[in-house]
PDB file of C-alpha atoms in Angstrom:
ATOM      1  CA  MET A   1      13.968 -32.874  13.632  1.00 43.00           C
ATOM      2  CA  SER A   2      14.429 -29.697  11.819  1.00 45.00           C
ATOM      3  CA  GLU A   3      16.160 -26.356  13.291  1.00 53.00           C
ATOM      4  CA  VAL A   4      13.030 -23.236  13.731  1.00 54.00           C
ATOM      5  CA  THR A   5      14.613 -20.109  13.222  1.00 67.00           C
ATOM      6  CA  GLU A   6      12.432 -17.096  14.293  1.00 88.00           C
ATOM      7  CA  ILE A   7      11.616 -15.540  11.155  1.00 94.00           C
ATOM      8  CA  ASN A   8      13.362 -12.008  10.669  1.00 94.00           C
ATOM      9  CA  TYR A   9      10.272  -8.853   9.523  1.00 97.00           C
ATOM     10  CA  GLY A  10      12.699  -6.067   9.675  1.00 95.00           C
ATOM     11  CA  PRO A  11      10.369  -2.951  10.421  1.00 96.00           C
ATOM     12  CA  LEU A  12       7.628  -5.014   8.514  1.00 97.00           C
ATOM     13  CA  LYS A  13       6.816  -6.783  11.907  1.00 96.00           C
ATOM     14  CA  GLU A  14       5.117  -3.218  12.910  1.00 96.00           C
ATOM     15  CA  PHE A  15       2.578  -3.894  10.788  1.00 97.00           C
ATOM     16  CA  ILE A  16       1.432  -7.328  12.003  1.00 97.00           C
ATOM     17  CA  GLY A  17      -2.115  -7.060  13.547  1.00 98.00           C
ATOM     18  CA  VAL A  18      -5.956  -5.667  11.804  1.00 98.00           C
ATOM     19  CA  TRP A  19      -6.139  -2.122  11.840  1.00 98.00           C
ATOM     20  CA  LYS A  20      -8.880  -0.336  11.946  1.00 98.00           C
ATOM     21  CA  GLY A  21      -9.523   3.815  10.869  1.00 98.00           C
ATOM     22  CA  ASP A  22     -12.632   6.099  10.349  1.00 98.00           C
ATOM     23  CA  LYS A  23     -11.639   9.010   9.035  1.00 98.00           C
ATOM     24  CA  GLY A  24     -10.871   8.297   6.114  1.00 98.00           C
ATOM     25  CA  MET A  25     -10.830  10.979   2.604  1.00 98.00           C
ATOM     26  CA  ASP A  26     -10.702   9.814  -0.859  1.00 97.00           C
ATOM     27  CA  ILE A  27     -10.165  12.322  -3.343  1.00 97.00           C
ATOM     28  CA  ALA A  28     -11.710  10.454  -7.036  1.00 95.00           C
ATOM     29  CA  PRO A  29     -11.293  12.245 -10.285  1.00 95.00           C
ATOM     30  CA  GLU A  30     -15.409  12.187 -12.376  1.00 94.00           C
ATOM     31  CA  SER A  31     -16.264  12.692 -15.820  1.00 93.00           C
ATOM     32  CA  ASP A  32     -17.619  16.222 -14.927  1.00 91.00           C
ATOM     33  CA  GLY A  33     -14.874  17.144 -11.911  1.00 92.00           C
ATOM     34  CA  THR A  34     -14.326  15.636  -8.792  1.00 95.00           C
ATOM     35  CA  GLU A  35     -15.935  13.613  -6.040  1.00 95.00           C
ATOM     36  CA  GLU A  36     -15.718  13.614  -2.120  1.00 96.00           C
ATOM     37  CA  ASN A  37     -16.239  10.038  -0.575  1.00 96.00           C
ATOM     38  CA  PRO A  38     -15.751   9.459   3.580  1.00 98.00           C
ATOM     39  CA  TYR A  39     -14.499   6.516   5.006  1.00 98.00           C
ATOM     40  CA  TYR A  40     -14.314   3.283   6.713  1.00 98.00           C
ATOM     41  CA  GLU A  41     -11.705   0.542   6.615  1.00 98.00           C
ATOM     42  CA  THR A  42      -9.896  -1.796   7.932  1.00 98.00           C
ATOM     43  CA  ILE A  43      -6.583  -3.434   6.743  1.00 98.00           C
ATOM     44  CA  THR A  44      -5.334  -7.007   8.100  1.00 98.00           C
ATOM     45  CA  PHE A  45      -1.362  -8.260   7.258  1.00 98.00           C
ATOM     46  CA  GLU A  46      -0.393 -11.588   8.019  1.00 98.00           C
ATOM     47  CA  GLU A  47       2.781 -13.128   8.520  1.00 97.00           C
ATOM     48  CA  GLY A  48       3.552 -15.057   5.631  1.00 96.00           C
ATOM     49  CA  GLY A  49       7.143 -16.086   6.817  1.00 96.00           C
ATOM     50  CA  ASP A  50       9.796 -16.051   4.501  1.00 96.00           C
ATOM     51  CA  LEU A  51      11.162 -17.430   0.754  1.00 94.00           C
ATOM     52  CA  THR A  52      14.463 -17.480  -0.647  1.00 95.00           C
ATOM     53  CA  ASN A  53      14.807 -16.520  -4.808  1.00 95.00           C
ATOM     54  CA  GLY A  54      16.649 -17.599  -6.267  1.00 94.00           C
ATOM     55  CA  GLU A  55      18.722 -19.228  -3.442  1.00 93.00           C
ATOM     56  CA  GLU A  56      20.013 -16.019  -3.379  1.00 94.00           C
ATOM     57  CA  GLN A  57      17.860 -13.568  -1.549  1.00 96.00           C
ATOM     58  CA  VAL A  58      16.046 -14.229   1.149  1.00 96.00           C
ATOM     59  CA  LEU A  59      12.400 -12.159   2.012  1.00 97.00           C
ATOM     60  CA  ALA A  60      10.209 -11.867   5.026  1.00 98.00           C
ATOM     61  CA  VAL A  61       6.778 -11.681   3.605  1.00 98.00           C
ATOM     62  CA  LEU A  62       3.430 -10.136   4.785  1.00 98.00           C
ATOM     63  CA  HIS A  63       0.135 -10.534   2.983  1.00 98.00           C
ATOM     64  CA  TYR A  64      -2.452  -7.860   3.797  1.00 98.00           C
ATOM     65  CA  ARG A  65      -6.331  -7.593   2.485  1.00 98.00           C
ATOM     66  CA  ARG A  66      -7.911  -3.453   2.530  1.00 98.00           C
ATOM     67  CA  ILE A  67     -11.442  -3.537   2.419  1.00 98.00           C
ATOM     68  CA  VAL A  68     -12.282   0.461   1.678  1.00 98.00           C
ATOM     69  CA  LYS A  69     -16.707   0.982   3.245  1.00 98.00           C
ATOM     70  CA  ARG A  70     -18.231   4.544   1.852  1.00 97.00           C
ATOM     71  CA  LYS A  71     -19.907   6.279   4.541  1.00 97.00           C
ATOM     72  CA  SER A  72     -22.382   7.992   2.839  1.00 96.00           C
ATOM     73  CA  ASN A  73     -24.023   3.481   1.707  1.00 97.00           C
ATOM     74  CA  ASP A  74     -21.494   0.979   3.658  1.00 97.00           C
ATOM     75  CA  GLY A  75     -20.907  -0.002  -0.051  1.00 96.00           C
ATOM     76  CA  ILE A  76     -17.247  -1.599  -0.449  1.00 96.00           C
ATOM     77  CA  PHE A  77     -15.589   1.051  -3.161  1.00 93.00           C
ATOM     78  CA  HIS A  78     -12.026  -0.424  -2.721  1.00 95.00           C
ATOM     79  CA  ASP A  79     -10.416  -4.051  -1.734  1.00 97.00           C
ATOM     80  CA  GLU A  80      -7.866  -4.530  -2.613  1.00 97.00           C
ATOM     81  CA  THR A  81      -4.612  -7.500  -1.930  1.00 98.00           C
ATOM     82  CA  GLY A  82      -1.138  -8.253  -2.129  1.00 98.00           C
ATOM     83  CA  TYR A  83       1.920  -8.048  -0.088  1.00 98.00           C
ATOM     84  CA  TRP A  84       4.983  -6.172   1.739  1.00 98.00           C
ATOM     85  CA  MET A  85       7.933  -7.713   1.457  1.00 98.00           C
ATOM     86  CA  TRP A  86      11.421  -7.534   3.517  1.00 97.00           C
ATOM     87  CA  ASP A  87      14.725  -7.352   1.671  1.00 97.00           C
ATOM     88  CA  ALA A  88      16.858  -6.994   5.182  1.00 96.00           C
ATOM     89  CA  LYS A  89      20.251  -7.970   2.951  1.00 96.00           C
ATOM     90  CA  GLU A  90      19.266  -5.459   1.023  1.00 97.00           C
ATOM     91  CA  ASN A  91      17.200  -3.261   3.405  1.00 96.00           C
ATOM     92  CA  VAL A  92      14.805  -2.984   0.441  1.00 97.00           C
ATOM     93  CA  ILE A  93      10.741  -3.162   0.791  1.00 98.00           C
ATOM     94  CA  MET A  94       8.366  -4.123  -1.063  1.00 98.00           C
ATOM     95  CA  HIS A  95       4.722  -4.057  -1.714  1.00 98.00           C
ATOM     96  CA  SER A  96       2.543  -5.327  -4.692  1.00 98.00           C
ATOM     97  CA  LEU A  97      -0.409  -4.577  -4.591  1.00 97.00           C
ATOM     98  CA  ASN A  98      -3.422  -5.774  -7.397  1.00 97.00           C
ATOM     99  CA  ILE A  99      -7.011  -4.660  -7.198  1.00 96.00           C
ATOM    100  CA  PRO A 100      -9.890  -6.166  -9.399  1.00 94.00           C
ATOM    101  CA  ARG A 101      -9.565  -2.989 -11.255  1.00 94.00           C
ATOM    102  CA  ALA A 102      -6.960  -5.326 -13.856  1.00 97.00           C
ATOM    103  CA  VAL A 103      -4.440  -2.869 -12.243  1.00 97.00           C
ATOM    104  CA  SER A 104      -1.561  -4.739 -10.154  1.00 98.00           C
ATOM    105  CA  LEU A 105       1.861  -2.771  -8.978  1.00 98.00           C
ATOM    106  CA  LEU A 106       4.918  -3.680  -7.792  1.00 98.00           C
ATOM    107  CA  ALA A 107       6.417  -0.557  -5.538  1.00 98.00           C
ATOM    108  CA  GLY A 108       9.465  -0.543  -3.510  1.00 98.00           C
ATOM    109  CA  VAL A 109      11.752   1.880  -1.480  1.00 97.00           C
ATOM    110  CA  LYS A 110      15.994   0.774   0.146  1.00 97.00           C
ATOM    111  CA  LEU A 111      15.430   2.182   3.742  1.00 95.00           C
ATOM    112  CA  THR A 112      18.097   4.967   5.854  1.00 92.00           C
ATOM    113  CA  ASP A 113      18.416   5.403   9.635  1.00 88.00           C
ATOM    114  CA  ALA A 114      15.864   8.463   8.640  1.00 89.00           C
ATOM    115  CA  ASN A 115      12.970   5.869   7.994  1.00 92.00           C
ATOM    116  CA  TYR A 116      13.778   5.397  11.974  1.00 91.00           C
ATOM    117  CA  LYS A 117      12.701   8.158  14.053  1.00 89.00           C
ATOM    118  CA  ASN A 118      11.892   8.320  17.939  1.00 87.00           C
ATOM    119  CA  GLY A 119       9.926   5.376  17.728  1.00 87.00           C
ATOM    120  CA  LYS A 120       8.003   5.685  14.592  1.00 95.00           C
ATOM    121  CA  LEU A 121       8.769   4.148  11.703  1.00 96.00           C
ATOM    122  CA  SER A 122       8.167   6.468   7.892  1.00 97.00           C
ATOM    123  CA  ILE A 123       8.424   4.822   4.585  1.00 97.00           C
ATOM    124  CA  ASP A 124       7.409   6.521   1.528  1.00 97.00           C
ATOM    125  CA  ILE A 125       7.792   3.896  -0.721  1.00 98.00           C
ATOM    126  CA  SER A 126       6.207   4.516  -4.808  1.00 98.00           C
ATOM    127  CA  ALA A 127       6.103   3.048  -8.781  1.00 98.00           C
ATOM    128  CA  GLY A 128       6.146   4.424 -12.055  1.00 98.00           C
ATOM    129  CA  ILE A 129       5.128   3.219 -15.356  1.00 97.00           C
ATOM    130  CA  GLU A 130       8.373   4.786 -16.940  1.00 97.00           C
ATOM    131  CA  ASN A 131       9.782   3.534 -13.630  1.00 97.00           C
ATOM    132  CA  ASN A 132      12.381   0.380 -14.978  1.00 96.00           C
ATOM    133  CA  ASP A 133      12.390  -1.518 -10.793  1.00 97.00           C
ATOM    134  CA  TRP A 134       9.082  -0.422  -9.859  1.00 98.00           C
ATOM    135  CA  GLY A 135       6.254  -0.353 -12.642  1.00 98.00           C
ATOM    136  CA  ILE A 136       2.919  -0.596 -13.131  1.00 98.00           C
ATOM    137  CA  VAL A 137       0.726  -3.434 -14.896  1.00 98.00           C
ATOM    138  CA  GLN A 138      -2.871  -2.744 -16.031  1.00 98.00           C
ATOM    139  CA  SER A 139      -5.404  -4.044 -18.605  1.00 98.00           C
ATOM    140  CA  PRO A 140      -5.357  -2.112 -22.709  1.00 98.00           C
ATOM    141  CA  PHE A 141      -8.925  -1.375 -20.924  1.00 97.00           C
ATOM    142  CA  MET A 142      -7.086   0.719 -18.158  1.00 97.00           C
ATOM    143  CA  LYS A 143      -4.221   1.691 -20.295  1.00 97.00           C
ATOM    144  CA  GLU A 144      -6.972   3.378 -22.582  1.00 97.00           C
ATOM    145  CA  LYS A 145      -9.463   5.193 -20.206  1.00 96.00           C
ATOM    146  CA  ALA A 146      -7.938   4.670 -16.904  1.00 96.00           C
ATOM    147  CA  LEU A 147      -3.837   5.072 -17.262  1.00 98.00           C
ATOM    148  CA  THR A 148      -2.417   5.086 -13.651  1.00 98.00           C
ATOM    149  CA  LYS A 149       1.188   6.538 -14.546  1.00 98.00           C
ATOM    150  CA  ASN A 150       2.386   6.769 -10.889  1.00 98.00           C
ATOM    151  CA  TYR A 151       1.619   5.918  -7.293  1.00 98.00           C
ATOM    152  CA  ARG A 152       3.227   7.032  -4.167  1.00 98.00           C
ATOM    153  CA  GLN A 153       1.935   6.023  -0.360  1.00 98.00           C
ATOM    154  CA  VAL A 154       3.630   7.495   2.784  1.00 98.00           C
ATOM    155  CA  ILE A 155       3.313   5.682   5.394  1.00 98.00           C
ATOM    156  CA  GLU A 156       4.230   6.816   9.353  1.00 98.00           C
ATOM    157  CA  ILE A 157       3.640   4.145  12.101  1.00 98.00           C
ATOM    158  CA  GLU A 158       4.094   4.819  15.784  1.00 97.00           C
ATOM    159  CA  ASN A 159       2.461   3.525  19.162  1.00 95.00           C
ATOM    160  CA  GLY A 160      -0.070   1.788  18.003  1.00 96.00           C
ATOM    161  CA  LYS A 161      -1.035   4.492  14.817  1.00 98.00           C
ATOM    162  CA  MET A 162      -0.560   4.040  11.495  1.00 98.00           C
ATOM    163  CA  THR A 163      -1.029   6.735   9.250  1.00 98.00           C
ATOM    164  CA  TYR A 164      -1.097   7.263   4.757  1.00 98.00           C
ATOM    165  CA  ALA A 165      -1.270   9.302   2.210  1.00 98.00           C
ATOM    166  CA  GLU A 166      -1.506   7.990  -0.568  1.00 98.00           C
ATOM    167  CA  THR A 167      -1.051   9.311  -3.922  1.00 98.00           C
ATOM    168  CA  THR A 168      -2.327   7.947  -7.890  1.00 98.00           C
ATOM    169  CA  MET A 169      -1.803  10.140 -10.900  1.00 98.00           C
ATOM    170  CA  LEU A 170      -4.281   8.637 -13.488  1.00 97.00           C
ATOM    171  CA  ASP A 171      -5.102   9.938 -17.215  1.00 97.00           C
ATOM    172  CA  ILE A 172      -8.753   9.150 -16.806  1.00 96.00           C
ATOM    173  CA  TYR A 173     -10.895  12.113 -18.702  1.00 95.00           C
ATOM    174  CA  GLY A 174      -9.395  13.278 -21.228  1.00 94.00           C
ATOM    175  CA  ARG A 175      -7.146  14.784 -18.162  1.00 95.00           C
ATOM    176  CA  GLU A 176      -3.927  14.026 -15.210  1.00 96.00           C
ATOM    177  CA  PHE A 177      -5.641  13.630 -11.813  1.00 96.00           C
ATOM    178  CA  GLU A 178      -3.720  13.243  -8.490  1.00 97.00           C
ATOM    179  CA  HIS A 179      -5.862  10.693  -7.270  1.00 97.00           C
ATOM    180  CA  THR A 180      -5.682  10.306  -2.847  1.00 98.00           C
ATOM    181  CA  ASP A 181      -6.461   8.847  -0.223  1.00 98.00           C
ATOM    182  CA  LYS A 182      -5.787   9.657   3.259  1.00 98.00           C
ATOM    183  CA  ASN A 183      -6.360   7.544   6.534  1.00 98.00           C
ATOM    184  CA  GLU A 184      -5.134   7.386  10.465  1.00 98.00           C
ATOM    185  CA  LEU A 185      -5.672   3.797  12.015  1.00 98.00           C
ATOM    186  CA  ILE A 186      -5.383   2.095  15.553  1.00 98.00           C
ATOM    187  CA  LEU A 187      -4.509  -1.360  15.522  1.00 98.00           C
ATOM    188  CA  GLN A 188      -6.695  -3.647  16.902  1.00 97.00           C
ATOM    189  CA  SER A 189      -4.911  -6.726  17.465  1.00 74.00           C
TER     190      SER A 189
END
């Protein structure tokens, strides 16, 4: 019989469950200006267990899926999936995400005591095309037409409430554009 050990999800334990929010605002580029989309969403974080890389690095893993719908027509306009990973030894959180526009990224941040204050977890995680550690991969079409240059997400979780502000710097329609999303979600289960 093998020994059963509990997985150390570290700060990611705060994420586990189903989160819903209806206060979202998406500010996105249009060829002739800017589009604002009020939205609601569901993000589901499921325990993925742990894994070992190179017989040395141990990661606790959450799988997630994020579905975002416009309030105006209930149509899905964003479907994202990926993983959140915790490296307890290095005190690093990693976030890999994929969207069906042929864009993927791996963001990361090393946590400090400042990320935990009065029962609140705050994470500021980022990736960039010129970042050697935390990068962005995209198809040739996206590189030419809608290049994602940088990604940043600031998340706060406290007492079953999650807020986030996400900024994606794009080179699109012949100009740079700061695409933003923000929302407040409540833990359902």
